[in-house]
């Protein structure tokens, strides 16, 4: 009869509990993110009030003629650059709470761009930002034409 | 010269040709969002479809979702979308979360809170629509939806060719694949995660404890905990499990 040494037994137990834990973690569905406890939620909320460099945007603004225009509170930004088919604009919204979003669109003509600028709700809270965006767009359209 | 009624009918019907499939293959080589958006617009043009919007949603954590969209439609759409918190009342996103079957807009079960969305969408090029989910293996934590639209209210009801639905599905999946690749590369660049740290996250995904990882790396468990703290900071995650979740969602592991 093979006797299990105490060391072997504890190793075996550790191995089995690790396997159980691994299997348990794998079964845990990814689409149900864990709700944080009260303290941890508060800490996370505090962290979120600080600016976070989180990549929600798609459009790169590395070129000399590209611009990234950011609102005073940093929650709204517009990336703008010239492309082959027109001027590409990406509106990024990263509010303190709620979903982060980015919308990428292209304007083939300056009149369409102006119409959109006239409707853009940011013009009420950030008139200077919208003005800058409009001027930058016009510059890019003049280069394009 | 006036066109014959037959010709007009031909133009008004969405079509799928071999060129459309060739263009779809271009998404795997698209190296910028501009290129992807241009490809989308060209595909729509070839299929004879007026407007489209692609939305991708990633549930980063319990309280935060990231939504990215490519618009090939009236830009007023983004104005309306961000103005009234449409994310919570978007029946297209809801359908994509619950199902993987393409569906006409008229077949959607609209809730009272979603009526305003549908009414406004119908005024900006989506009077008739085809909603095409782009599901992933992560369920409602990561999914996408492509919506094809027309200002003609009966466009997709009259032109319900199965080929259009199949092509739209392929288009949705190609765009989604491109988008996920892009966000993965961006996250890698911004976070600055090293291959060793990604391996560490793989250990976490496999359910390995600090002791197990430490034994393999010939270090002490607190050292492994320190490595994880650095990874958590890079991914802005409160704990290693959330960091692993983010890494999985964004395709890093």
Short mmCIF file of C-alpha atoms in Angstrom, two decimals:
data_model
loop_
_atom_site.label_atom_id
_atom_site.label_comp_id
_atom_site.label_asym_id
_atom_site.label_seq_id
_atom_site.Cartn_x
_atom_site.Cartn_y
_atom_site.Cartn_z
CA UNK A 1 0.00 0.00 0.00
CA UNK A 2 1.31 3.37 -0.95
CA UNK A 3 1.23 5.83 1.87
CA UNK A 4 0.90 9.46 0.99
CA UNK A 5 3.54 11.57 2.61
CA UNK A 6 2.17 14.67 4.44
CA UNK A 7 4.10 16.98 2.07
CA UNK A 8 2.72 15.17 -0.98
CA UNK A 9 -0.78 15.35 0.46
CA UNK A 10 -0.60 19.10 1.02
CA UNK A 11 0.85 19.61 -2.48
CA UNK A 12 -1.91 17.50 -3.95
CA UNK A 13 -4.50 19.51 -2.02
CA UNK A 14 -2.98 22.79 -3.20
CA UNK A 15 -2.92 21.54 -6.78
CA UNK A 16 -6.56 20.46 -6.67
CA UNK A 17 -7.75 23.71 -5.12
CA UNK A 18 -5.80 25.66 -7.77
CA UNK A 19 -7.45 23.63 -10.52
CA UNK A 20 -10.85 24.22 -8.95
CA UNK A 21 -10.16 27.94 -8.72
CA UNK A 22 -8.99 28.04 -12.33
CA UNK A 23 -12.08 26.20 -13.54
CA UNK A 24 -14.29 28.47 -11.46
CA UNK A 25 -12.69 31.58 -12.94
CA UNK A 26 -13.06 30.26 -16.47
CA UNK A 27 -16.76 29.61 -15.89
CA UNK A 28 -17.29 33.12 -14.62
CA UNK A 29 -19.05 34.89 -17.51
CA UNK A 30 -17.15 37.85 -18.88
CA UNK A 31 -20.29 39.73 -19.79
CA UNK A 32 -21.21 40.19 -16.15
CA UNK A 33 -18.59 42.55 -14.79
CA UNK A 34 -18.25 42.28 -11.05
CA UNK A 35 -20.07 45.02 -9.15
CA UNK A 36 -17.59 46.73 -6.85
CA UNK A 37 -18.24 47.18 -3.16
CA UNK A 38 -19.20 50.53 -1.68
CA UNK A 39 -15.69 51.59 -0.69
CA UNK A 40 -14.13 50.44 -3.91
CA UNK A 41 -16.79 52.16 -6.03
CA UNK A 42 -16.10 55.41 -4.20
CA UNK A 43 -12.37 55.01 -4.84
CA UNK A 44 -12.98 54.28 -8.51
CA UNK A 45 -15.28 57.30 -8.81
CA UNK A 46 -12.58 59.45 -7.24
CA UNK A 47 -10.06 58.07 -9.68
CA UNK A 48 -12.36 58.82 -12.61
CA UNK A 49 -12.58 62.46 -11.63
CA UNK A 50 -8.94 62.66 -12.56
CA UNK A 51 -8.16 62.83 -16.26
CA UNK A 52 -7.52 59.37 -17.64
CA UNK A 53 -5.73 58.70 -20.86
CA UNK A 54 -8.14 56.10 -22.17
CA UNK A 55 -8.19 55.40 -25.89
CA UNK A 56 -11.80 55.87 -26.97
CA UNK A 57 -10.91 57.73 -30.15
CA UNK A 58 -9.98 56.21 -33.48
CA UNK A 59 -8.66 59.09 -35.56
CA UNK A 60 -4.93 59.76 -35.23
CA UNK A 61 -3.87 63.40 -35.10
CA UNK A 62 -0.11 63.10 -35.49
CA UNK A 63 0.23 65.06 -38.73
CA UNK A 64 1.16 68.75 -38.90
CA UNK A 65 -2.25 69.71 -40.29
CA UNK A 66 -4.24 67.52 -37.90
CA UNK A 67 -5.82 68.98 -34.79
CA UNK A 68 -7.23 67.75 -31.54
CA UNK A 69 -9.47 70.37 -29.97
CA UNK A 70 -10.40 69.73 -26.35
CA UNK A 71 -13.07 71.43 -24.22
CA UNK A 72 -12.08 73.27 -21.04
CA UNK A 73 -13.26 70.44 -18.78
CA UNK A 74 -11.69 67.81 -21.04
CA UNK A 75 -14.88 65.81 -21.46
CA UNK A 76 -15.47 66.66 -25.14
CA UNK A 77 -12.91 66.70 -27.89
CA UNK A 78 -12.85 66.91 -31.65
CA UNK A 79 -10.16 65.31 -33.77
CA UNK A 80 -10.02 66.75 -37.27
CA UNK A 81 -7.87 65.89 -40.24
CA UNK A 82 -7.91 66.00 -44.01
CA UNK A 83 -8.38 62.83 -46.04
CA UNK A 84 -8.68 61.90 -49.68
CA UNK A 85 -12.46 62.09 -49.77
CA UNK A 86 -12.90 65.10 -47.50
CA UNK A 87 -12.41 66.33 -43.97
CA UNK A 88 -12.70 63.68 -41.26
CA UNK A 89 -14.06 64.72 -37.88
CA UNK A 90 -14.27 62.57 -34.80
CA UNK A 91 -16.31 63.74 -31.85
CA UNK A 92 -15.25 62.14 -28.58
CA UNK A 93 -17.26 62.42 -25.38
CA UNK A 94 -15.69 61.16 -22.16
CA UNK A 95 -18.02 62.36 -19.36
CA UNK A 96 -17.18 61.67 -15.71
CA UNK A 97 -20.00 59.15 -15.55
CA UNK A 98 -21.89 57.34 -18.27
CA UNK A 99 -20.69 55.89 -21.55
CA UNK A 100 -17.66 57.19 -23.43
CA UNK A 101 -18.27 57.61 -27.11
CA UNK A 102 -16.58 58.45 -30.35
CA UNK A 103 -18.33 59.21 -33.62
CA UNK A 104 -16.29 59.34 -36.79
CA UNK A 105 -17.70 61.06 -39.87
CA UNK A 106 -16.51 62.62 -43.09
CA UNK A 107 -17.56 65.88 -44.73
CA UNK A 108 -17.14 66.18 -48.46
CA UNK A 109 -18.16 69.81 -48.68
CA UNK A 110 -17.72 72.88 -46.55
CA UNK A 111 -21.45 73.64 -46.66
CA UNK A 112 -22.25 70.25 -45.06
CA UNK A 113 -19.60 70.86 -42.44
CA UNK A 114 -21.01 74.31 -41.67
CA UNK A 115 -24.52 72.92 -41.37
CA UNK A 116 -23.29 70.36 -38.86
CA UNK A 117 -21.35 73.00 -36.89
CA UNK A 118 -24.56 75.08 -36.71
CA UNK A 119 -26.36 72.14 -35.09
CA UNK A 120 -23.60 70.81 -32.85
CA UNK A 121 -24.85 71.20 -29.24
CA UNK A 122 -21.35 71.89 -27.93
CA UNK A 123 -21.65 75.40 -29.39
CA UNK A 124 -23.71 76.46 -26.35
CA UNK A 125 -21.29 75.27 -23.65
CA UNK A 126 -18.06 75.70 -25.58
CA UNK A 127 -18.56 78.44 -28.19
CA UNK A 128 -14.83 79.07 -28.52
CA UNK A 129 -14.13 75.39 -29.12
CA UNK A 130 -16.79 75.22 -31.82
CA UNK A 131 -15.50 78.38 -33.42
CA UNK A 132 -12.00 76.92 -33.50
CA UNK A 133 -13.35 73.72 -34.98
CA UNK A 134 -15.18 75.60 -37.71
CA UNK A 135 -12.12 77.69 -38.58
CA UNK A 136 -9.88 74.63 -38.60
CA UNK A 137 -12.36 72.84 -40.86
CA UNK A 138 -12.42 75.77 -43.28
CA UNK A 139 -8.62 75.78 -43.40
CA UNK A 140 -8.57 72.09 -44.21
CA UNK A 141 -11.24 72.47 -46.90
CA UNK A 142 -9.26 75.27 -48.52
CA UNK A 143 -6.17 73.01 -48.60
CA UNK A 144 -8.25 70.19 -49.97
CA UNK A 145 -9.77 72.26 -52.76
CA UNK B 1 -32.85 61.31 -71.70
CA UNK B 2 -35.36 59.67 -69.38
CA UNK B 3 -34.73 56.32 -67.78
CA UNK B 4 -37.12 53.47 -68.34
CA UNK B 5 -39.17 52.28 -65.34
CA UNK B 6 -37.20 49.01 -65.38
CA UNK B 7 -33.91 50.85 -65.10
CA UNK B 8 -35.24 52.93 -62.18
CA UNK B 9 -36.31 49.76 -60.39
CA UNK B 10 -32.85 48.31 -60.90
CA UNK B 11 -31.16 51.34 -59.35
CA UNK B 12 -33.56 51.37 -56.38
CA UNK B 13 -32.80 47.79 -55.40
CA UNK B 14 -29.82 46.94 -53.19
CA UNK B 15 -27.40 44.78 -55.13
CA UNK B 16 -24.52 42.49 -54.20
CA UNK B 17 -21.75 41.97 -56.73
CA UNK B 18 -18.32 40.35 -56.73
CA UNK B 19 -16.81 43.83 -56.41
CA UNK B 20 -18.60 44.25 -53.10
CA UNK B 21 -16.92 41.13 -51.77
CA UNK B 22 -13.55 42.35 -53.02
CA UNK B 23 -14.05 45.62 -51.18
CA UNK B 24 -14.95 43.72 -48.00
CA UNK B 25 -11.59 42.00 -48.17
CA UNK B 26 -10.00 45.46 -48.04
CA UNK B 27 -10.98 45.94 -44.39
CA UNK B 28 -8.28 43.52 -43.27
CA UNK B 29 -5.70 45.84 -44.84
CA UNK B 30 -7.26 49.14 -43.80
CA UNK B 31 -4.56 50.90 -41.81
CA UNK B 32 -6.57 53.92 -40.69
CA UNK B 33 -10.13 54.83 -39.70
CA UNK B 34 -10.33 57.12 -42.75
CA UNK B 35 -9.61 54.17 -45.03
CA UNK B 36 -12.19 52.00 -43.25
CA UNK B 37 -14.85 54.70 -43.49
CA UNK B 38 -14.09 55.23 -47.18
CA UNK B 39 -14.39 51.50 -47.79
CA UNK B 40 -17.74 51.45 -46.01
CA UNK B 41 -19.00 54.31 -48.15
CA UNK B 42 -17.84 52.61 -51.33
CA UNK B 43 -19.51 49.33 -50.37
CA UNK B 44 -22.77 51.19 -49.68
CA UNK B 45 -22.50 52.99 -53.00
CA UNK B 46 -22.00 49.70 -54.85
CA UNK B 47 -24.91 48.09 -53.04
CA UNK B 48 -27.11 51.10 -53.73
CA UNK B 49 -27.69 51.81 -50.05
CA UNK B 50 -28.18 55.39 -48.93
CA UNK B 51 -26.85 55.47 -45.37
CA UNK B 52 -25.29 53.33 -42.68
CA UNK B 53 -23.94 53.53 -39.20
CA UNK B 54 -21.73 51.02 -37.43
CA UNK B 55 -21.70 51.01 -33.64
CA UNK B 56 -19.38 49.03 -31.40
CA UNK B 57 -19.92 48.77 -27.66
CA UNK B 58 -17.39 47.49 -25.14
CA UNK B 59 -18.41 47.23 -21.48
CA UNK B 60 -15.13 48.25 -19.85
CA UNK B 61 -16.40 47.69 -16.33
CA UNK B 62 -19.60 47.57 -14.31
CA UNK B 63 -20.32 51.26 -14.74
CA UNK B 64 -18.55 52.21 -17.94
CA UNK B 65 -19.16 51.43 -21.61
CA UNK B 66 -17.18 52.65 -24.60
CA UNK B 67 -19.11 53.21 -27.81
CA UNK B 68 -17.34 53.80 -31.09
CA UNK B 69 -19.11 54.52 -34.32
CA UNK B 70 -18.40 54.96 -38.00
CA UNK B 71 -20.94 57.11 -39.76
CA UNK B 72 -21.79 56.99 -43.41
CA UNK B 73 -24.98 58.99 -43.05
CA UNK B 74 -26.33 62.44 -42.33
CA UNK B 75 -23.98 63.93 -39.67
CA UNK B 76 -27.04 65.20 -37.79
CA UNK B 77 -27.20 61.65 -36.49
CA UNK B 78 -24.32 62.25 -34.06
CA UNK B 79 -25.94 65.50 -32.87
CA UNK B 80 -29.16 63.71 -32.08
CA UNK B 81 -27.42 60.66 -30.68
CA UNK B 82 -25.35 62.50 -28.10
CA UNK B 83 -28.02 65.05 -27.25
CA UNK B 84 -30.59 62.84 -25.59
CA UNK B 85 -28.61 59.89 -24.16
CA UNK B 86 -29.73 57.61 -26.92
CA UNK B 87 -27.44 54.82 -25.76
CA UNK B 88 -30.01 53.85 -23.21
CA UNK B 89 -32.88 54.03 -25.69
CA UNK B 90 -31.28 52.60 -28.80
CA UNK B 91 -33.37 49.63 -30.06
CA UNK B 92 -30.63 48.73 -32.59
CA UNK B 93 -28.03 48.28 -29.86
CA UNK B 94 -30.55 46.40 -27.76
CA UNK B 95 -31.32 44.04 -30.62
CA UNK B 96 -27.60 43.42 -31.21
CA UNK B 97 -27.18 42.67 -27.51
CA UNK B 98 -30.01 40.17 -27.49
CA UNK B 99 -29.76 38.54 -30.89
CA UNK B 100 -27.41 37.77 -33.74
CA UNK B 101 -30.04 37.72 -36.49
CA UNK B 102 -30.35 40.57 -38.99
CA UNK B 103 -33.76 42.16 -38.77
CA UNK B 104 -35.70 44.88 -40.57
CA UNK B 105 -36.44 48.00 -38.57
CA UNK B 106 -40.17 47.34 -38.91
CA UNK B 107 -39.76 43.95 -37.23
CA UNK B 108 -38.13 45.38 -34.09
CA UNK B 109 -40.18 45.33 -30.91
CA UNK B 110 -40.05 48.99 -30.00
CA UNK B 111 -40.44 49.99 -26.35
CA UNK B 112 -42.25 53.25 -25.48
CA UNK B 113 -38.95 54.85 -24.40
CA UNK B 114 -37.44 54.06 -27.81
CA UNK B 115 -40.13 55.69 -29.94
CA UNK B 116 -38.42 59.10 -29.96
CA UNK B 117 -35.25 57.41 -31.25
CA UNK B 118 -37.08 55.72 -34.12
CA UNK B 119 -39.00 58.87 -35.04
CA UNK B 120 -35.86 61.00 -35.14
CA UNK B 121 -33.86 58.34 -36.98
CA UNK B 122 -36.54 58.20 -39.67
CA UNK B 123 -35.99 61.90 -40.39
CA UNK B 124 -32.24 61.49 -40.91
CA UNK B 125 -32.03 58.67 -43.42
CA UNK B 126 -33.29 55.65 -41.48
CA UNK B 127 -37.01 55.64 -42.32
CA UNK B 128 -36.42 52.07 -43.45
CA UNK B 129 -33.58 50.08 -41.90
CA UNK B 130 -31.84 46.74 -41.75
CA UNK B 131 -30.26 46.05 -38.36
CA UNK B 132 -27.33 43.64 -38.58
CA UNK B 133 -25.69 42.52 -35.32
CA UNK B 134 -21.95 41.78 -35.23
CA UNK B 135 -21.69 39.45 -32.23
CA UNK B 136 -18.52 38.27 -30.48
CA UNK B 137 -17.75 35.47 -28.06
CA UNK B 138 -18.02 37.98 -25.20
CA UNK B 139 -21.81 38.34 -25.36
CA UNK B 140 -23.11 41.69 -24.20
CA UNK B 141 -19.66 42.77 -22.96
CA UNK B 142 -18.46 43.39 -26.51
CA UNK B 143 -20.69 43.59 -29.54
CA UNK B 144 -21.35 45.63 -32.63
CA UNK B 145 -24.22 46.51 -34.90
CA UNK B 146 -24.41 47.75 -38.46
CA UNK B 147 -27.55 49.59 -39.47
CA UNK B 148 -28.28 50.17 -43.13
CA UNK B 149 -30.83 52.86 -43.82
CA UNK B 150 -32.93 54.52 -46.45
CA UNK B 151 -35.18 57.57 -46.43
CA UNK B 152 -37.70 55.52 -48.42
CA UNK B 153 -39.91 54.03 -45.70
CA UNK B 154 -40.50 50.76 -47.55
CA UNK B 155 -37.02 50.27 -49.01
CA UNK B 156 -35.86 47.23 -47.00
CA UNK B 157 -39.37 45.81 -46.70
CA UNK B 158 -39.76 45.60 -50.48
CA UNK B 159 -36.16 44.66 -51.25
CA UNK B 160 -35.66 41.83 -48.82
CA UNK B 161 -33.13 39.86 -50.85
CA UNK B 162 -31.34 37.29 -48.68
CA UNK B 163 -28.11 38.19 -50.51
CA UNK B 164 -28.28 41.73 -49.14
CA UNK B 165 -28.66 40.39 -45.63
CA UNK B 166 -25.71 38.02 -46.11
CA UNK B 167 -23.50 40.76 -47.56
CA UNK B 168 -24.54 43.12 -44.76
CA UNK B 169 -23.60 40.47 -42.21
CA UNK B 170 -20.19 40.03 -43.80
CA UNK B 171 -19.73 43.79 -43.88
CA UNK B 172 -20.69 44.11 -40.20
CA UNK B 173 -18.25 41.38 -39.16
CA UNK B 174 -15.42 42.82 -41.26
CA UNK B 175 -15.86 46.31 -39.82
CA UNK B 176 -16.08 44.92 -36.31
CA UNK B 177 -12.93 42.88 -36.79
CA UNK B 178 -11.10 45.92 -38.12
CA UNK B 179 -12.32 48.06 -35.23
CA UNK B 180 -11.31 45.56 -32.57
CA UNK B 181 -7.86 45.29 -34.11
CA UNK B 182 -7.55 49.07 -34.07
CA UNK B 183 -8.64 49.49 -30.43
CA UNK B 184 -6.35 46.64 -29.37
CA UNK B 185 -3.36 48.30 -31.01
CA UNK B 186 -4.32 51.65 -29.48
CA UNK B 187 -4.61 50.15 -26.01
CA UNK B 188 -1.23 48.48 -26.38
CA UNK B 189 0.32 51.76 -27.43
CA UNK B 190 -1.32 53.88 -24.73
CA UNK B 191 -0.86 51.43 -21.84
CA UNK B 192 2.68 50.45 -22.76
CA UNK B 193 2.13 46.86 -21.65
CA UNK B 194 5.14 44.63 -22.26
CA UNK B 195 4.96 41.02 -23.56
CA UNK B 196 5.93 39.81 -20.08
CA UNK B 197 3.01 41.71 -18.55
CA UNK B 198 0.65 40.28 -21.15
CA UNK B 199 1.90 36.80 -20.19
CA UNK B 200 1.14 37.67 -16.59
CA UNK B 201 -2.44 38.50 -17.59
CA UNK B 202 -2.62 35.14 -19.38
CA UNK B 203 -1.67 33.45 -16.11
CA UNK B 204 -4.48 35.35 -14.39
CA UNK B 205 -6.91 34.28 -17.13
CA UNK B 206 -5.86 30.67 -16.59
CA UNK B 207 -6.66 31.07 -12.90
CA UNK B 208 -3.07 30.80 -11.67
CA UNK B 209 -2.40 32.22 -8.24
CA UNK B 210 0.54 34.42 -7.27
CA UNK B 211 2.16 31.38 -5.65
CA UNK B 212 1.89 29.33 -8.83
CA UNK B 213 3.25 32.15 -11.01
CA UNK B 214 6.03 32.83 -8.49
CA UNK B 215 7.04 29.16 -8.48
CA UNK B 216 7.29 29.19 -12.26
CA UNK B 217 9.25 32.44 -12.40
CA UNK B 218 11.48 31.54 -9.43
CA UNK B 219 10.51 34.62 -7.47
CA UNK B 220 8.55 35.25 -4.30
CA UNK B 221 4.75 35.75 -4.44
CA UNK B 222 4.87 39.42 -3.28
CA UNK B 223 7.04 40.14 -6.34
CA UNK B 224 4.28 38.78 -8.57
CA UNK B 225 1.76 40.94 -6.70
CA UNK B 226 3.97 43.94 -7.46
CA UNK B 227 4.00 43.06 -11.16
CA UNK B 228 0.23 42.88 -11.11
CA UNK B 229 -0.02 46.27 -9.42
CA UNK B 230 1.98 47.77 -12.26
CA UNK B 231 -0.26 46.09 -14.84
CA UNK B 232 -3.38 47.32 -13.01
CA UNK B 233 -2.06 50.87 -13.06
CA UNK B 234 -1.31 50.67 -16.76
CA UNK B 235 -4.81 49.46 -17.56
CA UNK B 236 -6.44 51.76 -15.02
CA UNK B 237 -8.00 48.71 -13.37
CA UNK B 238 -8.86 48.41 -9.65
CA UNK B 239 -7.67 44.81 -9.43
CA UNK B 240 -5.91 42.12 -11.43
CA UNK B 241 -9.14 40.42 -12.38
CA UNK B 242 -10.52 43.57 -13.94
CA UNK B 243 -7.18 44.06 -15.71
CA UNK B 244 -7.44 40.54 -17.11
CA UNK B 245 -11.02 41.23 -18.18
CA UNK B 246 -9.97 44.39 -20.03
CA UNK B 247 -7.12 42.49 -21.69
CA UNK B 248 -9.53 39.81 -22.88
CA UNK B 249 -12.15 42.26 -24.07
CA UNK B 250 -9.61 44.22 -26.08
CA UNK B 251 -8.03 41.10 -27.52
CA UNK B 252 -4.65 41.43 -25.79
CA UNK B 253 -4.75 37.85 -24.55
#
